[in-house]
mmCIF file with all atom_site columns, C-alpha atoms in Angstrom:
data_model
loop_
_atom_site.group_PDB
_atom_site.id
_atom_site.type_symbol
_atom_site.label_atom_id
_atom_site.label_alt_id
_atom_site.label_comp_id
_atom_site.label_asym_id
_atom_site.label_entity_id
_atom_site.label_seq_id
_atom_site.pdbx_PDB_ins_code
_atom_site.Cartn_x
_atom_site.Cartn_y
_atom_site.Cartn_z
_atom_site.occupancy
_atom_site.B_iso_or_equiv
_atom_site.pdbx_formal_charge
_atom_site.auth_seq_id
_atom_site.auth_comp_id
_atom_site.auth_asym_id
_atom_site.auth_atom_id
_atom_site.pdbx_PDB_model_num
ATOM 1   C CA . MET Q 1 1   ? -6.158  -20.764 -15.042 1.00 0.00 ? 20  MET Q CA 1
ATOM 2   C CA . ASP Q 1 2   ? -4.902  -22.125 -18.000 1.00 0.00 ? 21  ASP Q CA 1
ATOM 3   C CA . HIS Q 1 3   ? -2.756  -19.358 -18.630 1.00 0.00 ? 22  HIS Q CA 1
ATOM 4   C CA . ARG Q 1 4   ? -0.922  -19.613 -15.452 1.00 0.00 ? 23  ARG Q CA 1
ATOM 5   C CA . ARG Q 1 5   ? -0.135  -15.830 -15.707 1.00 0.00 ? 24  ARG Q CA 1
ATOM 6   C CA . ILE Q 1 6   ? -1.047  -12.842 -13.260 1.00 0.00 ? 25  ILE Q CA 1
ATOM 7   C CA . TYR Q 1 7   ? -1.281  -9.324  -14.355 1.00 0.00 ? 26  TYR Q CA 1
ATOM 8   C CA . SER Q 1 8   ? -1.139  -6.909  -11.341 1.00 0.00 ? 27  SER Q CA 1
ATOM 9   C CA . TYR Q 1 9   ? 0.566   -3.850  -9.913  1.00 0.00 ? 28  TYR Q CA 1
ATOM 10  C CA . THR Q 1 10  ? 1.957   -2.537  -6.733  1.00 0.00 ? 29  THR Q CA 1
ATOM 11  C CA . GLU Q 1 11  ? 1.449   0.685   -5.102  1.00 0.00 ? 30  GLU Q CA 1
ATOM 12  C CA . LEU Q 1 12  ? 3.655   2.128   -2.559  1.00 0.00 ? 31  LEU Q CA 1
ATOM 13  C CA . ASP Q 1 13  ? 3.884   5.108   -0.566  1.00 0.00 ? 32  ASP Q CA 1
ATOM 14  C CA . ILE Q 1 14  ? 7.768   5.455   -0.161  1.00 0.00 ? 33  ILE Q CA 1
ATOM 15  C CA . SER Q 1 15  ? 9.842   8.574   1.388   1.00 0.00 ? 34  SER Q CA 1
ATOM 16  C CA . VAL Q 1 16  ? 12.545  8.950   -1.358  1.00 0.00 ? 35  VAL Q CA 1
ATOM 17  C CA . PRO Q 1 17  ? 15.975  8.895   -0.186  1.00 0.00 ? 36  PRO Q CA 1
ATOM 18  C CA . ASP Q 1 18  ? 18.321  12.145  -0.980  1.00 0.00 ? 37  ASP Q CA 1
ATOM 19  C CA . ASN Q 1 19  ? 19.534  10.593  -4.068  1.00 0.00 ? 38  ASN Q CA 1
ATOM 20  C CA . GLY Q 1 20  ? 16.461  10.114  -5.784  1.00 0.00 ? 39  GLY Q CA 1
ATOM 21  C CA . ILE Q 1 21  ? 16.690  6.290   -6.240  1.00 0.00 ? 40  ILE Q CA 1
ATOM 22  C CA . VAL Q 1 22  ? 14.652  3.870   -4.255  1.00 0.00 ? 41  VAL Q CA 1
ATOM 23  C CA . GLY Q 1 23  ? 15.567  0.183   -4.467  1.00 0.00 ? 42  GLY Q CA 1
ATOM 24  C CA . LEU Q 1 24  ? 12.952  -2.771  -4.515  1.00 0.00 ? 43  LEU Q CA 1
ATOM 25  C CA . HIS Q 1 25  ? 12.872  -6.433  -4.674  1.00 0.00 ? 44  HIS Q CA 1
ATOM 26  C CA . ALA Q 1 26  ? 11.740  -8.108  -7.843  1.00 0.00 ? 45  ALA Q CA 1
ATOM 27  C CA . GLU Q 1 27  ? 12.485  -11.775 -8.396  1.00 0.00 ? 46  GLU Q CA 1
ATOM 28  C CA . ASN Q 1 28  ? 11.849  -13.180 -12.009 1.00 0.00 ? 47  ASN Q CA 1
ATOM 29  C CA . LEU Q 1 29  ? 8.912   -10.821 -12.508 1.00 0.00 ? 48  LEU Q CA 1
ATOM 30  C CA . GLY Q 1 30  ? 7.910   -9.047  -15.973 1.00 0.00 ? 49  GLY Q CA 1
ATOM 31  C CA . ILE Q 1 31  ? 7.952   -4.996  -15.009 1.00 0.00 ? 50  ILE Q CA 1
ATOM 32  C CA . GLU Q 1 32  ? 6.128   -3.331  -17.962 1.00 0.00 ? 51  GLU Q CA 1
ATOM 33  C CA . THR Q 1 33  ? 5.742   0.308   -16.347 1.00 0.00 ? 52  THR Q CA 1
ATOM 34  C CA . VAL Q 1 34  ? 6.904   2.561   -13.055 1.00 0.00 ? 53  VAL Q CA 1
ATOM 35  C CA . LEU Q 1 35  ? 4.661   5.580   -12.618 1.00 0.00 ? 54  LEU Q CA 1
ATOM 36  C CA . ILE Q 1 36  ? 5.710   8.144   -9.520  1.00 0.00 ? 55  ILE Q CA 1
ATOM 37  C CA . ASP Q 1 37  ? 2.730   10.556  -8.747  1.00 0.00 ? 56  ASP Q CA 1
ATOM 38  C CA . GLY Q 1 38  ? 1.020   9.245   -11.884 1.00 0.00 ? 57  GLY Q CA 1
ATOM 39  C CA . GLU Q 1 39  ? 3.862   10.505  -14.721 1.00 0.00 ? 58  GLU Q CA 1
ATOM 40  C CA . PRO Q 1 40  ? 6.143   7.452   -15.994 1.00 0.00 ? 59  PRO Q CA 1
ATOM 41  C CA . THR Q 1 41  ? 9.626   6.954   -15.032 1.00 0.00 ? 60  THR Q CA 1
ATOM 42  C CA . GLU Q 1 42  ? 12.826  5.648   -15.895 1.00 0.00 ? 61  GLU Q CA 1
ATOM 43  C CA . PHE Q 1 43  ? 13.667  2.314   -13.952 1.00 0.00 ? 62  PHE Q CA 1
ATOM 44  C CA . GLU Q 1 44  ? 16.492  -0.441  -14.042 1.00 0.00 ? 63  GLU Q CA 1
ATOM 45  C CA . TYR Q 1 45  ? 15.625  -3.958  -13.812 1.00 0.00 ? 64  TYR Q CA 1
ATOM 46  C CA . HIS Q 1 46  ? 18.020  -6.738  -12.948 1.00 0.00 ? 65  HIS Q CA 1
ATOM 47  C CA . PRO Q 1 47  ? 16.519  -10.247 -12.762 1.00 0.00 ? 66  PRO Q CA 1
ATOM 48  C CA . HIS Q 1 48  ? 18.260  -12.399 -10.737 1.00 0.00 ? 67  HIS Q CA 1
ATOM 49  C CA . LEU Q 1 49  ? 19.049  -16.000 -12.004 1.00 0.00 ? 68  LEU Q CA 1
ATOM 50  C CA . GLN Q 1 50  ? 16.243  -18.700 -12.007 1.00 0.00 ? 69  GLN Q CA 1
ATOM 51  C CA . HIS Q 1 51  ? 16.448  -20.626 -9.162  1.00 0.00 ? 70  HIS Q CA 1
ATOM 52  C CA . GLY Q 1 52  ? 17.774  -23.921 -11.785 1.00 0.00 ? 71  GLY Q CA 1
ATOM 53  C CA . GLU Q 1 53  ? 20.212  -21.713 -13.259 1.00 0.00 ? 72  GLU Q CA 1
ATOM 54  C CA . SER Q 1 54  ? 21.893  -20.559 -9.595  1.00 0.00 ? 73  SER Q CA 1
ATOM 55  C CA . GLU Q 1 55  ? 22.452  -24.410 -8.393  1.00 0.00 ? 74  GLU Q CA 1
ATOM 56  C CA . LYS Q 1 56  ? 24.828  -25.110 -11.623 1.00 0.00 ? 75  LYS Q CA 1
ATOM 57  C CA . GLY Q 1 57  ? 27.771  -23.497 -9.970  1.00 0.00 ? 76  GLY Q CA 1
ATOM 58  C CA . TRP Q 1 58  ? 27.699  -26.109 -6.518  1.00 0.00 ? 77  TRP Q CA 1
ATOM 59  C CA . ASP Q 1 59  ? 29.217  -28.619 -8.787  1.00 0.00 ? 78  ASP Q CA 1
ATOM 60  C CA . SER Q 1 60  ? 32.371  -26.611 -8.648  1.00 0.00 ? 79  SER Q CA 1
ATOM 61  C CA . VAL Q 1 61  ? 32.539  -26.568 -4.819  1.00 0.00 ? 80  VAL Q CA 1
ATOM 62  C CA . SER Q 1 62  ? 35.169  -28.687 -3.693  1.00 0.00 ? 81  SER Q CA 1
ATOM 63  C CA . SER Q 1 63  ? 35.447  -27.785 -0.108  1.00 0.00 ? 82  SER Q CA 1
ATOM 64  C CA . PRO Q 1 64  ? 33.077  -27.164 2.802   1.00 0.00 ? 83  PRO Q CA 1
ATOM 65  C CA . ILE Q 1 65  ? 34.561  -23.732 3.615   1.00 0.00 ? 84  ILE Q CA 1
ATOM 66  C CA . ALA Q 1 66  ? 33.837  -22.942 -0.320  1.00 0.00 ? 85  ALA Q CA 1
ATOM 67  C CA . ALA Q 1 67  ? 30.441  -24.004 -0.339  1.00 0.00 ? 86  ALA Q CA 1
ATOM 68  C CA . GLY Q 1 68  ? 29.397  -21.340 2.910   1.00 0.00 ? 87  GLY Q CA 1
ATOM 69  C CA . ALA Q 1 69  ? 31.198  -18.712 1.001   1.00 0.00 ? 88  ALA Q CA 1
ATOM 70  C CA . ALA Q 1 70  ? 29.323  -19.797 -1.805  1.00 0.00 ? 89  ALA Q CA 1
ATOM 71  C CA . TYR Q 1 71  ? 26.167  -19.610 -0.134  1.00 0.00 ? 90  TYR Q CA 1
ATOM 72  C CA . THR Q 1 72  ? 26.985  -16.453 2.178   1.00 0.00 ? 91  THR Q CA 1
ATOM 73  C CA . LEU Q 1 73  ? 27.936  -14.826 -1.146  1.00 0.00 ? 92  LEU Q CA 1
ATOM 74  C CA . ALA Q 1 74  ? 24.242  -15.918 -2.764  1.00 0.00 ? 93  ALA Q CA 1
ATOM 75  C CA . LEU Q 1 75  ? 22.511  -14.592 0.483   1.00 0.00 ? 94  LEU Q CA 1
ATOM 76  C CA . VAL Q 1 76  ? 24.222  -11.527 0.118   1.00 0.00 ? 95  VAL Q CA 1
ATOM 77  C CA . ARG Q 1 77  ? 23.314  -11.137 -3.739  1.00 0.00 ? 96  ARG Q CA 1
ATOM 78  C CA . GLU Q 1 78  ? 19.587  -11.886 -2.449  1.00 0.00 ? 97  GLU Q CA 1
ATOM 79  C CA . MET Q 1 79  ? 19.820  -8.655  0.192   1.00 0.00 ? 98  MET Q CA 1
ATOM 80  C CA . VAL Q 1 80  ? 20.409  -6.295  -2.719  1.00 0.00 ? 99  VAL Q CA 1
ATOM 81  C CA . PRO Q 1 81  ? 17.345  -4.423  -4.515  1.00 0.00 ? 100 PRO Q CA 1
ATOM 82  C CA . ASN Q 1 82  ? 17.496  -5.609  -8.270  1.00 0.00 ? 101 ASN Q CA 1
ATOM 83  C CA . LEU Q 1 83  ? 14.494  -2.955  -9.369  1.00 0.00 ? 102 LEU Q CA 1
ATOM 84  C CA . LEU Q 1 84  ? 15.916  0.584   -9.029  1.00 0.00 ? 103 LEU Q CA 1
ATOM 85  C CA . ILE Q 1 85  ? 13.598  3.318   -9.721  1.00 0.00 ? 104 ILE Q CA 1
ATOM 86  C CA . ASN Q 1 86  ? 14.807  6.960   -10.641 1.00 0.00 ? 105 ASN Q CA 1
ATOM 87  C CA . CYS Q 1 87  ? 12.176  9.130   -8.610  1.00 0.00 ? 106 CYS Q CA 1
ATOM 88  C CA . CYS Q 1 88  ? 13.858  12.478  -9.617  1.00 0.00 ? 107 CYS Q CA 1
ATOM 89  C CA . LYS Q 1 89  ? 12.546  13.279  -13.155 1.00 0.00 ? 108 LYS Q CA 1
ATOM 90  C CA . VAL Q 1 90  ? 9.291   13.495  -11.876 1.00 0.00 ? 109 VAL Q CA 1
ATOM 91  C CA . PHE Q 1 91  ? 9.693   16.099  -8.544  1.00 0.00 ? 110 PHE Q CA 1
ATOM 92  C CA . LYS Q 1 92  ? 6.528   17.510  -6.630  1.00 0.00 ? 111 LYS Q CA 1
ATOM 93  C CA . SER Q 1 93  ? 7.317   18.019  -3.035  1.00 0.00 ? 112 SER Q CA 1
ATOM 94  C CA . VAL Q 1 94  ? 4.003   16.407  -1.118  1.00 0.00 ? 113 VAL Q CA 1
ATOM 95  C CA . PRO Q 1 95  ? 3.345   20.260  -0.203  1.00 0.00 ? 114 PRO Q CA 1
ATOM 96  C CA . GLU Q 1 96  ? 3.138   20.690  -4.269  1.00 0.00 ? 115 GLU Q CA 1
ATOM 97  C CA . ARG Q 1 97  ? 1.092   17.850  -4.923  1.00 0.00 ? 116 ARG Q CA 1
ATOM 98  C CA . ARG Q 1 98  ? -1.577  18.997  -2.431  1.00 0.00 ? 117 ARG Q CA 1
ATOM 99  C CA . GLY Q 1 99  ? -1.871  22.756  -3.519  1.00 0.00 ? 118 GLY Q CA 1
ATOM 100 C CA . GLN Q 1 100 ? -0.853  23.375  -0.338  1.00 0.00 ? 119 GLN Q CA 1
ATOM 101 C CA . MET Q 1 101 ? 2.490   25.596  -0.484  1.00 0.00 ? 120 MET Q CA 1
ATOM 102 C CA . HIS Q 1 102 ? 3.646   26.208  2.788   1.00 0.00 ? 121 HIS Q CA 1
ATOM 103 C CA . THR Q 1 103 ? 7.098   29.070  3.275   1.00 0.00 ? 122 THR Q CA 1
ATOM 104 C CA . GLU Q 1 104 ? 8.557   30.701  5.711   1.00 0.00 ? 123 GLU Q CA 1
ATOM 105 C CA . ASN Q 1 105 ? 10.299  33.807  4.210   1.00 0.00 ? 124 ASN Q CA 1
ATOM 106 C CA . GLY Q 1 106 ? 10.266  32.023  1.028   1.00 0.00 ? 125 GLY Q CA 1
ATOM 107 C CA . PHE Q 1 107 ? 12.149  28.952  2.114   1.00 0.00 ? 126 PHE Q CA 1
ATOM 108 C CA . GLN Q 1 108 ? 10.635  25.342  2.771   1.00 0.00 ? 127 GLN Q CA 1
ATOM 109 C CA . SER Q 1 109 ? 10.997  24.570  6.455   1.00 0.00 ? 128 SER Q CA 1
ATOM 110 C CA . SER Q 1 110 ? 13.390  21.260  7.525   1.00 0.00 ? 129 SER Q CA 1
ATOM 111 C CA . THR Q 1 111 ? 9.848   19.287  8.133   1.00 0.00 ? 130 THR Q CA 1
ATOM 112 C CA . GLU Q 1 112 ? 8.444   19.567  4.842   1.00 0.00 ? 131 GLU Q CA 1
ATOM 113 C CA . ALA Q 1 113 ? 11.987  19.075  2.988   1.00 0.00 ? 132 ALA Q CA 1
ATOM 114 C CA . LYS Q 1 114 ? 12.165  15.760  4.647   1.00 0.00 ? 133 LYS Q CA 1
ATOM 115 C CA . GLN Q 1 115 ? 8.676   14.714  3.522   1.00 0.00 ? 134 GLN Q CA 1
ATOM 116 C CA . ASN Q 1 116 ? 9.333   14.000  0.154   1.00 0.00 ? 135 ASN Q CA 1
ATOM 117 C CA . VAL Q 1 117 ? 6.832   10.786  0.039   1.00 0.00 ? 136 VAL Q CA 1
ATOM 118 C CA . LYS Q 1 118 ? 6.119   9.675   -3.914  1.00 0.00 ? 137 LYS Q CA 1
ATOM 119 C CA . LEU Q 1 119 ? 3.781   7.109   -4.792  1.00 0.00 ? 138 LEU Q CA 1
ATOM 120 C CA . VAL Q 1 120 ? 5.406   4.455   -6.579  1.00 0.00 ? 139 VAL Q CA 1
ATOM 121 C CA . ARG Q 1 121 ? 3.186   2.233   -9.411  1.00 0.00 ? 140 ARG Q CA 1
ATOM 122 C CA . ILE Q 1 122 ? 5.160   -0.917  -10.614 1.00 0.00 ? 141 ILE Q CA 1
ATOM 123 C CA . ASN Q 1 123 ? 2.958   -2.211  -12.919 1.00 0.00 ? 142 ASN Q CA 1
ATOM 124 C CA . TYR Q 1 124 ? 3.925   -5.987  -13.371 1.00 0.00 ? 143 TYR Q CA 1
ATOM 125 C CA . TRP Q 1 125 ? 3.110   -9.721  -14.526 1.00 0.00 ? 144 TRP Q CA 1
ATOM 126 C CA . VAL Q 1 126 ? 4.313   -12.958 -13.104 1.00 0.00 ? 145 VAL Q CA 1
ATOM 127 C CA . GLU Q 1 127 ? 4.485   -16.498 -14.773 1.00 0.00 ? 146 GLU Q CA 1
ATOM 128 C CA . ARG Q 1 128 ? 5.594   -19.916 -13.645 1.00 0.00 ? 147 ARG Q CA 1
ATOM 129 C CA . ALA Q 1 129 ? 7.505   -18.924 -10.780 1.00 0.00 ? 148 ALA Q CA 1
ATOM 130 C CA . GLU Q 1 130 ? 9.437   -21.710 -9.036  1.00 0.00 ? 149 GLU Q CA 1
ATOM 131 C CA . MET Q 1 131 ? 9.532   -19.802 -5.237  1.00 0.00 ? 150 MET Q CA 1
ATOM 132 C CA . GLY Q 1 132 ? 6.907   -17.385 -3.686  1.00 0.00 ? 151 GLY Q CA 1
ATOM 133 C CA . ILE Q 1 133 ? 3.660   -18.109 -5.575  1.00 0.00 ? 152 ILE Q CA 1
ATOM 134 C CA . HIS Q 1 134 ? 2.451   -21.645 -7.261  1.00 0.00 ? 153 HIS Q CA 1
ATOM 135 C CA . PHE Q 1 135 ? -0.256  -22.433 -9.659  1.00 0.00 ? 154 PHE Q CA 1
ATOM 136 C CA . ASP Q 1 136 ? -1.839  -25.813 -8.475  1.00 0.00 ? 155 ASP Q CA 1
ATOM 137 C CA . ASP Q 1 137 ? -4.736  -27.063 -10.718 1.00 0.00 ? 156 ASP Q CA 1
ATOM 138 C CA . ASN Q 1 138 ? -7.373  -24.525 -9.832  1.00 0.00 ? 157 ASN Q CA 1
ATOM 139 C CA . VAL Q 1 139 ? -5.261  -22.947 -6.830  1.00 0.00 ? 158 VAL Q CA 1
ATOM 140 C CA . ILE Q 1 140 ? -2.925  -19.989 -6.793  1.00 0.00 ? 159 ILE Q CA 1
ATOM 141 C CA . HIS Q 1 141 ? -0.997  -20.006 -2.961  1.00 0.00 ? 160 HIS Q CA 1
ATOM 142 C CA . THR Q 1 142 ? 1.912   -18.132 -2.128  1.00 0.00 ? 161 THR Q CA 1
ATOM 143 C CA . ASN Q 1 143 ? 4.298   -18.690 0.448   1.00 0.00 ? 162 ASN Q CA 1
ATOM 144 C CA . ASN Q 1 144 ? 6.186   -15.756 1.841   1.00 0.00 ? 163 ASN Q CA 1
ATOM 145 C CA . GLN Q 1 145 ? 9.308   -17.000 3.980   1.00 0.00 ? 164 GLN Q CA 1
ATOM 146 C CA . ILE Q 1 146 ? 12.124  -15.282 4.129   1.00 0.00 ? 165 ILE Q CA 1
ATOM 147 C CA . ARG Q 1 147 ? 12.749  -13.549 0.806   1.00 0.00 ? 166 ARG Q CA 1
ATOM 148 C CA . ARG Q 1 148 ? 9.549   -15.027 -1.301  1.00 0.00 ? 167 ARG Q CA 1
ATOM 149 C CA . ALA Q 1 149 ? 7.503   -12.321 -1.513  1.00 0.00 ? 168 ALA Q CA 1
ATOM 150 C CA . ARG Q 1 150 ? 9.503   -10.595 -4.110  1.00 0.00 ? 169 ARG Q CA 1
ATOM 151 C CA . CYS Q 1 151 ? 8.863   -13.262 -5.988  1.00 0.00 ? 170 CYS Q CA 1
ATOM 152 C CA . TRP Q 1 152 ? 5.233   -12.291 -6.703  1.00 0.00 ? 171 TRP Q CA 1
ATOM 153 C CA . PHE Q 1 153 ? 5.058   -8.619  -6.236  1.00 0.00 ? 172 PHE Q CA 1
ATOM 154 C CA . PRO Q 1 154 ? 7.137   -5.946  -5.766  1.00 0.00 ? 173 PRO Q CA 1
ATOM 155 C CA . CYS Q 1 155 ? 8.578   -4.622  -2.755  1.00 0.00 ? 174 CYS Q CA 1
ATOM 156 C CA . ILE Q 1 156 ? 10.677  -4.378  0.189   1.00 0.00 ? 175 ILE Q CA 1
ATOM 157 C CA . ASP Q 1 157 ? 11.451  -8.003  0.901   1.00 0.00 ? 176 ASP Q CA 1
ATOM 158 C CA . ASP Q 1 158 ? 13.862  -7.457  3.978   1.00 0.00 ? 177 ASP Q CA 1
ATOM 159 C CA . SER Q 1 159 ? 13.262  -8.935  7.032   1.00 0.00 ? 178 SER Q CA 1
ATOM 160 C CA . SER Q 1 160 ? 15.012  -5.605  8.803   1.00 0.00 ? 179 SER Q CA 1
ATOM 161 C CA . GLN Q 1 161 ? 12.655  -3.721  7.284   1.00 0.00 ? 180 GLN Q CA 1
ATOM 162 C CA . CYS Q 1 162 ? 8.859   -4.577  8.220   1.00 0.00 ? 181 CYS Q CA 1
ATOM 163 C CA . CYS Q 1 163 ? 6.117   -3.677  5.760   1.00 0.00 ? 182 CYS Q CA 1
ATOM 164 C CA . CYS Q 1 164 ? 2.486   -4.116  6.103   1.00 0.00 ? 183 CYS Q CA 1
ATOM 165 C CA . TYR Q 1 165 ? 0.572   -4.432  3.020   1.00 0.00 ? 184 TYR Q CA 1
ATOM 166 C CA . ASP Q 1 166 ? -3.016  -4.194  1.979   1.00 0.00 ? 185 ASP Q CA 1
ATOM 167 C CA . LEU Q 1 167 ? -3.929  -7.045  -0.882  1.00 0.00 ? 186 LEU Q CA 1
ATOM 168 C CA . GLU Q 1 168 ? -6.726  -6.640  -3.434  1.00 0.00 ? 187 GLU Q CA 1
ATOM 169 C CA . PHE Q 1 169 ? -7.844  -9.581  -5.509  1.00 0.00 ? 188 PHE Q CA 1
ATOM 170 C CA . THR Q 1 170 ? -9.972  -9.588  -8.689  1.00 0.00 ? 189 THR Q CA 1
ATOM 171 C CA . VAL Q 1 171 ? -11.297 -12.941 -9.510  1.00 0.00 ? 190 VAL Q CA 1
ATOM 172 C CA . ALA Q 1 172 ? -13.778 -14.689 -11.603 1.00 0.00 ? 191 ALA Q CA 1
ATOM 173 C CA . GLN Q 1 173 ? -17.329 -15.437 -10.097 1.00 0.00 ? 192 GLN Q CA 1
ATOM 174 C CA . ASN Q 1 174 ? -16.545 -19.016 -10.111 1.00 0.00 ? 193 ASN Q CA 1
ATOM 175 C CA . LEU Q 1 175 ? -13.573 -18.391 -7.832  1.00 0.00 ? 194 LEU Q CA 1
ATOM 176 C CA . VAL Q 1 176 ? -12.869 -17.141 -4.228  1.00 0.00 ? 195 VAL Q CA 1
ATOM 177 C CA . ALA Q 1 177 ? -9.735  -15.303 -3.107  1.00 0.00 ? 196 ALA Q CA 1
ATOM 178 C CA . VAL Q 1 178 ? -8.372  -15.731 0.784   1.00 0.00 ? 197 VAL Q CA 1
ATOM 179 C CA . SER Q 1 179 ? -5.570  -14.257 2.637   1.00 0.00 ? 198 SER Q CA 1
ATOM 180 C CA . THR Q 1 180 ? -4.936  -13.831 6.494   1.00 0.00 ? 199 THR Q CA 1
ATOM 181 C CA . GLY Q 1 181 ? -5.529  -10.535 8.039   1.00 0.00 ? 200 GLY Q CA 1
ATOM 182 C CA . SER Q 1 182 ? -8.489  -8.467  7.839   1.00 0.00 ? 201 SER Q CA 1
ATOM 183 C CA . LEU Q 1 183 ? -10.837 -8.222  5.183   1.00 0.00 ? 202 LEU Q CA 1
ATOM 184 C CA . LEU Q 1 184 ? -11.359 -4.313  4.334   1.00 0.00 ? 203 LEU Q CA 1
ATOM 185 C CA . TYR Q 1 185 ? -14.495 -4.920  1.850   1.00 0.00 ? 204 TYR Q CA 1
ATOM 186 C CA . GLN Q 1 186 ? -16.215 -7.073  -0.810  1.00 0.00 ? 205 GLN Q CA 1
ATOM 187 C CA . ALA Q 1 187 ? -17.415 -6.510  -3.986  1.00 0.00 ? 206 ALA Q CA 1
ATOM 188 C CA . LEU Q 1 188 ? -19.389 -8.723  -5.429  1.00 0.00 ? 207 LEU Q CA 1
#
């Protein structure tokens, strides 16, 4: 853990909206590649300011009303996804991916058209994050309080859109991974 950098990936099955763009939260992560159903795709990543950088503006706040407005604006900015993924380029519908093209009169049924689910994989790294994940001696620990999961993996990090995650950890033999939830499997 001398280097204090984690290389990882996130895989999400996402129902792609009609515009073909999926927005995720990824706070100060190094986004290397994004794949849709195994194929590289285009993405835009707009990192938010580091924690220390955003505090510089607080010196210029002149009144409690201005401070409240500045804080509200900062919260609104945090809610906007900053990793935008183009899911249109590699377009295969769910039945085509499975080799089961079901049609009625040569057209897809309305249920099939609605199920535009894609496997999105984001390869990324995180190093010295100030929030969400912390490196202390030989221990790495996370804090996923409101809007902090995005600081250590790309995700939908919005309290109005609850998501479940399966986490997999690979650690050296002399280390142990500990997490909440149910242990799905363990390989020694």
